[in-house]
Short mmCIF file of C-alpha atoms and ligand atoms in Angstrom, two decimals:
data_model
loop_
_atom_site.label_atom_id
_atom_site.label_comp_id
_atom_site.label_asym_id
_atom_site.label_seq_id
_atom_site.Cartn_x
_atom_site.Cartn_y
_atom_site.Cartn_z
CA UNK A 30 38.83 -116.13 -115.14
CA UNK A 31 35.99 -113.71 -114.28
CA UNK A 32 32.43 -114.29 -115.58
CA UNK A 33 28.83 -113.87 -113.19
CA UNK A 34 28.08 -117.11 -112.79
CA UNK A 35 24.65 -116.11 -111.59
CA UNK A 36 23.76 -115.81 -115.58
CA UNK A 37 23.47 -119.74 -115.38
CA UNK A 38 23.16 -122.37 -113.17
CA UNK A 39 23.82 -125.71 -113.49
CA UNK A 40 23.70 -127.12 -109.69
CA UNK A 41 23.81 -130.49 -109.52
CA UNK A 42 24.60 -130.89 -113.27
CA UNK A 43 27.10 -133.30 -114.76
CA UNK A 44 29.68 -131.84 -116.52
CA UNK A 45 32.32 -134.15 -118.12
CA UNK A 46 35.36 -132.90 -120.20
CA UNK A 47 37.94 -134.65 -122.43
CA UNK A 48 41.11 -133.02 -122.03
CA UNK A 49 40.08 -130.78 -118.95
CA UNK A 50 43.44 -130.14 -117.64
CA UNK A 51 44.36 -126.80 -119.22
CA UNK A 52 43.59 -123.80 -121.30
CA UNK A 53 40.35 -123.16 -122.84
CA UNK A 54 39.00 -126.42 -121.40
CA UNK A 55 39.89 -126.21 -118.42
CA UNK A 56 38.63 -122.23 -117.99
CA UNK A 57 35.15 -123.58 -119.59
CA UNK A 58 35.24 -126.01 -116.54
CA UNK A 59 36.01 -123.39 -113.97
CA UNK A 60 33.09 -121.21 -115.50
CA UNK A 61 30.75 -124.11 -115.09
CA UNK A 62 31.76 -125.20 -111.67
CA UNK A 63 31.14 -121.28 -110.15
CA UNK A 64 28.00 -121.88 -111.87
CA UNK A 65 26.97 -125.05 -110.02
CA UNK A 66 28.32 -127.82 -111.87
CA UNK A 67 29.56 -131.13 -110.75
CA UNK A 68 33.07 -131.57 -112.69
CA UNK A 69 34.56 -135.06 -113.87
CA UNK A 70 37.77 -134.25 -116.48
CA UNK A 71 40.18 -136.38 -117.80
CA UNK A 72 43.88 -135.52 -119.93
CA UNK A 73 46.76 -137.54 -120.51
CA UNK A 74 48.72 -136.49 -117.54
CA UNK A 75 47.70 -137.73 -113.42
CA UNK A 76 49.56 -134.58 -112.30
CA UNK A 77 47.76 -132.57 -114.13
CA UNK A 78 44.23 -133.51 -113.83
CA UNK A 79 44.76 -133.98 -109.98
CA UNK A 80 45.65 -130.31 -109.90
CA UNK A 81 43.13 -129.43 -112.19
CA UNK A 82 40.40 -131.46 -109.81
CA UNK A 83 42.03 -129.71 -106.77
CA UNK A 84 41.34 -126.18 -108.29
CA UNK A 85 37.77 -126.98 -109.28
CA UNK A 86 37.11 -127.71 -105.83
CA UNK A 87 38.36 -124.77 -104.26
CA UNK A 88 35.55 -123.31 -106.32
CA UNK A 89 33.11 -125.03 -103.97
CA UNK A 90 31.91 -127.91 -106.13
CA UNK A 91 32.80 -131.56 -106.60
CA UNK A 92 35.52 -132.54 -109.15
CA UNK A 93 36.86 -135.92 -110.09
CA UNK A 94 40.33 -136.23 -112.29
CA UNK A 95 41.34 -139.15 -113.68
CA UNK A 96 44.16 -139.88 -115.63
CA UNK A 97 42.99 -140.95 -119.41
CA UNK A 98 44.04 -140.89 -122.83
CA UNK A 99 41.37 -140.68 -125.57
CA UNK A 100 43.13 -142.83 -128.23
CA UNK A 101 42.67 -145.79 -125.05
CA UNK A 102 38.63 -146.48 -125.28
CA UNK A 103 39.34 -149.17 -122.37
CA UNK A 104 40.90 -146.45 -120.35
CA UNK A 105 38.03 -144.13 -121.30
CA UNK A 106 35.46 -146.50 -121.01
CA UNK A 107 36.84 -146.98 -117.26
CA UNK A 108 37.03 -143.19 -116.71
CA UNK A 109 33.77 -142.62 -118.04
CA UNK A 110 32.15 -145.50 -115.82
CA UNK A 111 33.58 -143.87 -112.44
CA UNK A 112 32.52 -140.62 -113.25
CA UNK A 113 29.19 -141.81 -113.88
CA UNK A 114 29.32 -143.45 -110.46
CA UNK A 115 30.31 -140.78 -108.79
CA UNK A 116 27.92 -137.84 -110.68
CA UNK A 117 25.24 -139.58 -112.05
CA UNK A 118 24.50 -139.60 -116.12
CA UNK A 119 26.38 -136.69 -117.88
CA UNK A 120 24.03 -133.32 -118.87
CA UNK A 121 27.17 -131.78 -120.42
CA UNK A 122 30.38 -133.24 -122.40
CA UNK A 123 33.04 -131.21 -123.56
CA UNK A 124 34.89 -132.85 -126.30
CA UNK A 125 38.45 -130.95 -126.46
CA UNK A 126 41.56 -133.31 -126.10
CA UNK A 127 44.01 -132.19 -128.85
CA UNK A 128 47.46 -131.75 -129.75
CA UNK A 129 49.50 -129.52 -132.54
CA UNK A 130 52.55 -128.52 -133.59
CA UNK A 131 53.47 -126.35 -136.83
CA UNK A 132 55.34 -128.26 -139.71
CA UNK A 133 55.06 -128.33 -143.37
CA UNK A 134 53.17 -131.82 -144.45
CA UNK A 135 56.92 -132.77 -145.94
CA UNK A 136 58.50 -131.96 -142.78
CA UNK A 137 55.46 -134.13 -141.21
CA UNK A 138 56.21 -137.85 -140.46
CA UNK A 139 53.19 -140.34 -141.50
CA UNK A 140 53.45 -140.99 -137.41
CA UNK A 141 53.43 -137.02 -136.87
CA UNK A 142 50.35 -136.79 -138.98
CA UNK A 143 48.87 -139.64 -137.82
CA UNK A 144 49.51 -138.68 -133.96
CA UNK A 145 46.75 -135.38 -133.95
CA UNK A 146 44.65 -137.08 -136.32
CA UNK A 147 44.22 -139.65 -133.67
CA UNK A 148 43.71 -137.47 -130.92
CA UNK A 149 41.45 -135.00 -132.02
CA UNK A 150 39.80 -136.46 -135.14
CA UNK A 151 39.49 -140.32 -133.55
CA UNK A 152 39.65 -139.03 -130.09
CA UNK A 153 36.51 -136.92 -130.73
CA UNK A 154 34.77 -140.46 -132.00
CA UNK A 155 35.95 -142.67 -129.01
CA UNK A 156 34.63 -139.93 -126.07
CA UNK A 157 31.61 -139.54 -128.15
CA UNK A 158 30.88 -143.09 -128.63
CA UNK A 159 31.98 -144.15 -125.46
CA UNK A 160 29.82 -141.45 -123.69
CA UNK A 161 26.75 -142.01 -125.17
CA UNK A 162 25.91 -144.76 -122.54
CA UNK A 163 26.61 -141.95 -119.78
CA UNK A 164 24.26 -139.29 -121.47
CA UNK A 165 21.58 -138.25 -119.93
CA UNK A 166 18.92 -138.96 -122.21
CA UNK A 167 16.70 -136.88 -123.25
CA UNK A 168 19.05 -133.67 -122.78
CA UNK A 169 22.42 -134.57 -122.36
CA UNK A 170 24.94 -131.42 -124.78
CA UNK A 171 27.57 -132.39 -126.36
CA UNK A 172 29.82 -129.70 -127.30
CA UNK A 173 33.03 -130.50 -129.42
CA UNK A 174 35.91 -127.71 -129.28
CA UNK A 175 36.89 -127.71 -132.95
CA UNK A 176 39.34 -125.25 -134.72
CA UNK A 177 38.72 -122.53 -137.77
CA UNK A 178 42.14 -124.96 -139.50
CA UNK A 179 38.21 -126.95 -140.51
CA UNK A 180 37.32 -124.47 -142.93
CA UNK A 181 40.18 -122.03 -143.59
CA UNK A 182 42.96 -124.25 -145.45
CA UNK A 183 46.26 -123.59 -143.38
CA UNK A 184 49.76 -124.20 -144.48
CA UNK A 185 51.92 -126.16 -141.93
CA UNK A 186 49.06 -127.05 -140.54
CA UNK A 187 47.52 -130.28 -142.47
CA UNK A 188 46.84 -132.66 -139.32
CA UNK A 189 44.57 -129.95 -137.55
CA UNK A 190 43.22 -128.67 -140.71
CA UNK A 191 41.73 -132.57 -141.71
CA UNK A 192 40.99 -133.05 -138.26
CA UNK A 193 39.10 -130.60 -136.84
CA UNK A 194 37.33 -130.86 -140.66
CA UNK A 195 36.48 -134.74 -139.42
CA UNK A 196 36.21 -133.38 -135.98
CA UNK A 197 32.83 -130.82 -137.46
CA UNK A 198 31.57 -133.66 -139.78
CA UNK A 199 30.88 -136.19 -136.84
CA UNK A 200 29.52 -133.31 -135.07
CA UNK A 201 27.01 -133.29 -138.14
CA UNK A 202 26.44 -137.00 -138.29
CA UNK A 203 25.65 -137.46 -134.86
CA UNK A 204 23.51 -134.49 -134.69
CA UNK A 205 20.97 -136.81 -137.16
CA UNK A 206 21.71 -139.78 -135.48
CA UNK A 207 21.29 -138.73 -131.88
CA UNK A 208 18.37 -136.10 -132.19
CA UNK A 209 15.56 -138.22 -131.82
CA UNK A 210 17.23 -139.66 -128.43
CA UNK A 211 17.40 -136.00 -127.14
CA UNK A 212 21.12 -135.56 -127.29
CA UNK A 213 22.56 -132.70 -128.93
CA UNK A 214 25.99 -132.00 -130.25
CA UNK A 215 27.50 -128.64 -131.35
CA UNK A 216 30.98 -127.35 -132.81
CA UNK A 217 32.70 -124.30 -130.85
CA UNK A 218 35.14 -122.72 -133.21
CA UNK A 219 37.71 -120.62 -131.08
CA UNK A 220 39.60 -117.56 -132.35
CA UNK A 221 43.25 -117.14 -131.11
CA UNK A 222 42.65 -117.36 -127.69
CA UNK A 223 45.30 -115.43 -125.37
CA UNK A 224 47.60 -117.53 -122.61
CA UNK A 225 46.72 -120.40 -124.26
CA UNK A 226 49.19 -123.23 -125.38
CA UNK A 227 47.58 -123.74 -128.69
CA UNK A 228 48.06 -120.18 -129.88
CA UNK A 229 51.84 -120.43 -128.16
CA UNK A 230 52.69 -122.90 -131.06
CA UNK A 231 50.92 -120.92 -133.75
CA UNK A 232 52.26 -117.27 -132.17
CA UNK A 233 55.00 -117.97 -130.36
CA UNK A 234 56.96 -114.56 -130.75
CA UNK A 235 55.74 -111.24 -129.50
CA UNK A 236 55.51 -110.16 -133.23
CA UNK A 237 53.47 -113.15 -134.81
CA UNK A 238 51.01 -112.52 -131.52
CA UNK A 239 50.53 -109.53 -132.39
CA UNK A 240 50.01 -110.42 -136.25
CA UNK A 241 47.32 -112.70 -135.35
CA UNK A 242 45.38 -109.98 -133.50
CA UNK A 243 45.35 -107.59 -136.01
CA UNK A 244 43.68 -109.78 -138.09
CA UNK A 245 41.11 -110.63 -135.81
CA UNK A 246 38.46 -108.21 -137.38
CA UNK A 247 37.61 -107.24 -133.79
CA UNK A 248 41.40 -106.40 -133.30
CA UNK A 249 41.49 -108.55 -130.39
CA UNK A 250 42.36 -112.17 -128.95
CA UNK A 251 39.64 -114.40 -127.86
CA UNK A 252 39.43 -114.95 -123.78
CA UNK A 253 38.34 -118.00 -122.47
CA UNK A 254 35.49 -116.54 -120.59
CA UNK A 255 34.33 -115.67 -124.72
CA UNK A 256 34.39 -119.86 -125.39
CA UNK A 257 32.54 -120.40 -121.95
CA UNK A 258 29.80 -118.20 -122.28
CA UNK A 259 28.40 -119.79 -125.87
CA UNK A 260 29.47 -123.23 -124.12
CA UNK A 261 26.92 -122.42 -121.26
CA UNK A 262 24.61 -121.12 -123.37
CA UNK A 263 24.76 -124.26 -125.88
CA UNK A 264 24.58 -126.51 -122.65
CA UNK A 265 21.61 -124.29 -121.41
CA UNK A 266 17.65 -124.14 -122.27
CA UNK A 267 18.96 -121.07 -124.34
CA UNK A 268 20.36 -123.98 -126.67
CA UNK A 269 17.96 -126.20 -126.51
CA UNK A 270 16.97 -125.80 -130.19
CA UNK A 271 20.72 -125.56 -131.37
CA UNK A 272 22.05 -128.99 -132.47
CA UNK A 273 24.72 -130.06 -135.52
CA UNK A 274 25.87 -126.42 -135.89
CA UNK A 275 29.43 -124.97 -136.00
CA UNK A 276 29.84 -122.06 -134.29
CA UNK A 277 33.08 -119.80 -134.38
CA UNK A 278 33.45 -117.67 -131.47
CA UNK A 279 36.54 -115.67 -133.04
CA UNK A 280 36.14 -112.13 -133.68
CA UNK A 281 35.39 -112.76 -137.09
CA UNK A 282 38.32 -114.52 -138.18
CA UNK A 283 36.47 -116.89 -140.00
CA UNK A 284 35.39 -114.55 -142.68
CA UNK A 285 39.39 -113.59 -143.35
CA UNK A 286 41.36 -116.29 -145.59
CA UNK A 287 44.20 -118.50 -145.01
CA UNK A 288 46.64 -117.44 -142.61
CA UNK A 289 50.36 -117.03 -143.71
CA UNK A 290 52.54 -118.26 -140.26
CA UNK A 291 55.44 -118.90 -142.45
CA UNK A 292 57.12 -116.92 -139.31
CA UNK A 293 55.40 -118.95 -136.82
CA UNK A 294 56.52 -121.94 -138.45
CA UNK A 295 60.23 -120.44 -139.07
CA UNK A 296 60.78 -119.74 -135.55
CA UNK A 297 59.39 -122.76 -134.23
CA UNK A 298 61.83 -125.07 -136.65
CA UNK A 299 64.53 -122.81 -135.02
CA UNK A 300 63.74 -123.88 -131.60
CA UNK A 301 63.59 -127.65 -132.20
CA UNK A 302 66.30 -127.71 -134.47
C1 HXC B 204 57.28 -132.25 -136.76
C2 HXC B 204 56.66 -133.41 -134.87
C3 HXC B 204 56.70 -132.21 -134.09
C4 HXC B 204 57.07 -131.00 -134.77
C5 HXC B 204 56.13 -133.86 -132.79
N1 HXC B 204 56.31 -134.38 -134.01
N2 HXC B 204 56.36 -132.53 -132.81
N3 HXC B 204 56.95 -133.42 -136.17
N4 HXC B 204 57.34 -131.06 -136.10
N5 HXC B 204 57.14 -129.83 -134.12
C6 HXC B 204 56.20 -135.79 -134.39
C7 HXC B 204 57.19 -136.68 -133.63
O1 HXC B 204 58.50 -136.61 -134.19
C8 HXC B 204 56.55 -138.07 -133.83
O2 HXC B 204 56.77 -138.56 -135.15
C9 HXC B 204 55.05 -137.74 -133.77
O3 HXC B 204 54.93 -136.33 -134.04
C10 HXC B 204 54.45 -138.04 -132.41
O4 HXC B 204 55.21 -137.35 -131.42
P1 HXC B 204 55.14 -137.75 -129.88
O5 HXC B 204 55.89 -136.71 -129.13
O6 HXC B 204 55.54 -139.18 -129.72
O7 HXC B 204 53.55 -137.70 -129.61
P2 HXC B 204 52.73 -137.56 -128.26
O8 HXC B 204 53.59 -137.84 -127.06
O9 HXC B 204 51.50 -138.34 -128.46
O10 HXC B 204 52.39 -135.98 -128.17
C11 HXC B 204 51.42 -135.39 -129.03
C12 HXC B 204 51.88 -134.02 -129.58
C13 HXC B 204 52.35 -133.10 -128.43
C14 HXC B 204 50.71 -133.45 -130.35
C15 HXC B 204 53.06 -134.23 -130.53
O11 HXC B 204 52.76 -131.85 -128.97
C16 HXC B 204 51.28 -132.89 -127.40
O12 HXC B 204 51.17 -133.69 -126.47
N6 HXC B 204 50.44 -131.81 -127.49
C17 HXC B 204 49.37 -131.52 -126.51
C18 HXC B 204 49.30 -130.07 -126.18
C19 HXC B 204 48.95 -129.21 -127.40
O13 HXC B 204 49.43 -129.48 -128.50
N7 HXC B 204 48.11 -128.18 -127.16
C20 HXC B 204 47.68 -127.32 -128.23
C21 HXC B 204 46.31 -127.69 -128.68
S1 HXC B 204 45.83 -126.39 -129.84
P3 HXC B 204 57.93 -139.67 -135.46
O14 HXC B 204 57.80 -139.96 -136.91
O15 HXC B 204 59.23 -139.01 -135.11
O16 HXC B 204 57.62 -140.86 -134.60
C22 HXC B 204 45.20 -127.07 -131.23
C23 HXC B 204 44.95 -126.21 -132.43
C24 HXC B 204 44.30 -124.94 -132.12
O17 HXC B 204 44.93 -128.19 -131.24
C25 HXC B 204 44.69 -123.80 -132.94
C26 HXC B 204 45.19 -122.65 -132.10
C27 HXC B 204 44.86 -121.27 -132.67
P1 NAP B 205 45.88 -127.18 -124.09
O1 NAP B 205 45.94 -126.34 -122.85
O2 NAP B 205 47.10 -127.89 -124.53
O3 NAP B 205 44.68 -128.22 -123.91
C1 NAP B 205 44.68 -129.51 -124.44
C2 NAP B 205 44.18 -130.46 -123.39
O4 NAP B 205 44.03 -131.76 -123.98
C3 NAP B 205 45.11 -130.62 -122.20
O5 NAP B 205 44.33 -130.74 -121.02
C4 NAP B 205 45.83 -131.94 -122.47
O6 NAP B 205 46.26 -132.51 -121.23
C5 NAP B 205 44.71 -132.71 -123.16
N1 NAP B 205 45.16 -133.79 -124.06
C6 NAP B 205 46.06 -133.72 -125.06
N2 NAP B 205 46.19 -134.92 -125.65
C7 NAP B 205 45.33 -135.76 -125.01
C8 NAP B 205 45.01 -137.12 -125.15
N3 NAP B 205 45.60 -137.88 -126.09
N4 NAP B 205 44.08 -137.67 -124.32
C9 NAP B 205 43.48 -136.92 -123.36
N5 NAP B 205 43.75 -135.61 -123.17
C10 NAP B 205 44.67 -135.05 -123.99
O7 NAP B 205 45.42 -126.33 -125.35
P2 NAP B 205 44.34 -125.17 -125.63
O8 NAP B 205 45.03 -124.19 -126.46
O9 NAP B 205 43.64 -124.74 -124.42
O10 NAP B 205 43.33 -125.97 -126.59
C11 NAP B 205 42.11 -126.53 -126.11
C12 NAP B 205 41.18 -126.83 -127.27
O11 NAP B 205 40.88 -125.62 -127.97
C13 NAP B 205 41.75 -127.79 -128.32
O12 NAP B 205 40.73 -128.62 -128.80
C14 NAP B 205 42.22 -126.85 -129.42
O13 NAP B 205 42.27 -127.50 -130.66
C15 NAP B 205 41.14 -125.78 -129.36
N6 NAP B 205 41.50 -124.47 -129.92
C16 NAP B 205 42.39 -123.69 -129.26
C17 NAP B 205 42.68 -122.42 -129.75
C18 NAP B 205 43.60 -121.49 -129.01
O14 NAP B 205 43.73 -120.31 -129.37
N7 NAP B 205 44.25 -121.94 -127.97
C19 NAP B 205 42.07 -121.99 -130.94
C20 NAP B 205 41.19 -122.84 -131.61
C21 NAP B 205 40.90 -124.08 -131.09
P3 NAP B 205 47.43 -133.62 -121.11
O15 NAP B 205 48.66 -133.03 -121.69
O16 NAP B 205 47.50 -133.92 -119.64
O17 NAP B 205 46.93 -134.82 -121.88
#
């Protein structure tokens, strides 16, 4: 990912991120190690957040992966606690750990459901909670990575839709209850973002891809440098007034209506039938 990191700089800051091993996460990382940043991320998999680590460091900062899931607060709690130890408090967490797959809510189990509720709605809550301890207080930024499935009602697509919806209320709630402390907390609402695997699952033929652009109003897909420049900027004095709002970064798409990915959701069942 390109972007001139000399726009910001965040030597010496803490940067810690919940699912930091890939995509848009992981590129919002990158973006704020060239600018300086000390790195701590954690996903699911040791593979890939040692890899993940290993890149950030070729970048010429410090980077510490550790293998956590956030629906396991005593694993979190753990991670959190090292990083801390290693970095210092946090300046800036990014809250993005999530999972989704397309399926009509009567082809959804109650476990299927219940699965990316828990890791993005109740995942959200645990690194929030959890973190709070670490924050560096007064001006720690929390930024959550939410979805436009909050506000835009989505068919096949009732897991993210309620919980990214939870995922913007807490941002909300703790907004209130964390000002006063100095902490703020912001929404990012990504477009379709390209080489990403979350918009693989919702466009994952050449012909629904190129569906979803076209109805980006700005007849494009989102690039992850796009999600890390508002991240910096929320992280930054630029945002230092800027707390409890929901921001989509998306081209626009959040002034179009629902999305019809019957297609999407076809050609998916097709390939795990
Ligand atoms: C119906 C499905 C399913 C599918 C899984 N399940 N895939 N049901 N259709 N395609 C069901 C399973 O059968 C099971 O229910 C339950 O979900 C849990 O499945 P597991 O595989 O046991 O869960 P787990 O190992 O925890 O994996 C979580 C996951 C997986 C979400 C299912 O896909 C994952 O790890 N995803 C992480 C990567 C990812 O999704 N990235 C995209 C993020 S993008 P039963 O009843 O059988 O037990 C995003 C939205 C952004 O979040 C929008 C983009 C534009
Ligand atoms: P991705 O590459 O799959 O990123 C998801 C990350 O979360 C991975 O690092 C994954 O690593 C981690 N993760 C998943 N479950 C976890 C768990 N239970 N505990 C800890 N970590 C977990 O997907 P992406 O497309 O870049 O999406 C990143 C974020 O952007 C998500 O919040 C998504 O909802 C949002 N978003 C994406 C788009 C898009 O176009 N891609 C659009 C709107 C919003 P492990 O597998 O190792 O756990």
């Amino acid at each position: 990912m390109s972007m001139d990191p000399s726009a910001f700089d965040f030597t010496g800051r803490h940067l810690f991120v919940a699912g930091g091993s890939s995509g848009i996460n992981l590129g919002v990382a990158q973006a704020f190690a060239r600018a300086g940043a000390n790195v701590s991320l954690i996903s699911r998999s040791a593979d890939k957040v040692a890899t993940a680590a290993a890149g950030l460091e070729a970048l010429g900062t410090q980077a510490l992966g550790i293998a956590a899931d956030v629906r396991q607060p005593e694993a979190l709690e753990r991670a959190l606690s090292e990083a801390h130890v290693r970095f210092g408090p946090i300046d800036v967490l990014l809250s993005g750990a999530a999972g989704n797959f397309l399926a009509s809510a009567l082809d959804m189990s109650p476990n299927a459901f219940k699965t990316v509720v828990e890791i993005d709605l109740l995942g959200s809550f645990n690194v929030a909670r959890l973190a709070h301890a670490h924050l560096r207080r007064p001006g720690a930024s929390i930024i959550q990575i939410s979805a436009g499935q909050a506000f835009t009602p989505t068919p096949f697509q009732a897991h993210v839709c309620a919980a990214k919806a939870g995922v913007d209320m807490l941002t909300r709630v703790l907004a209130l209850e964390w000002g006063a402390e100095g902490i703020r907390i912001n929404s990012i609402v990504p477009g379709p973002i390209a080489d990403t695997e979350g918009l693989k699952r919702l466009a994952p033929t050449a012909r629904t891809l190129d569906d979803m652009a076209q109805r980006v109003p700005l007849k494009r897909l989102g690039r992850i440098e796009d999600i890390a420049r508002m991240a910096m900027v929320l992280a930054s004095d630029w945002g230092s007034y800027i707390t409890g709002a929901v921001i989509p970064v998306d081209g626009g798409l959040a002034l179009t209506g629902p999305r019809d990915l019957t297609a999407a959701a076809e050609a998916t069942r097709k390939t795990r039938a």
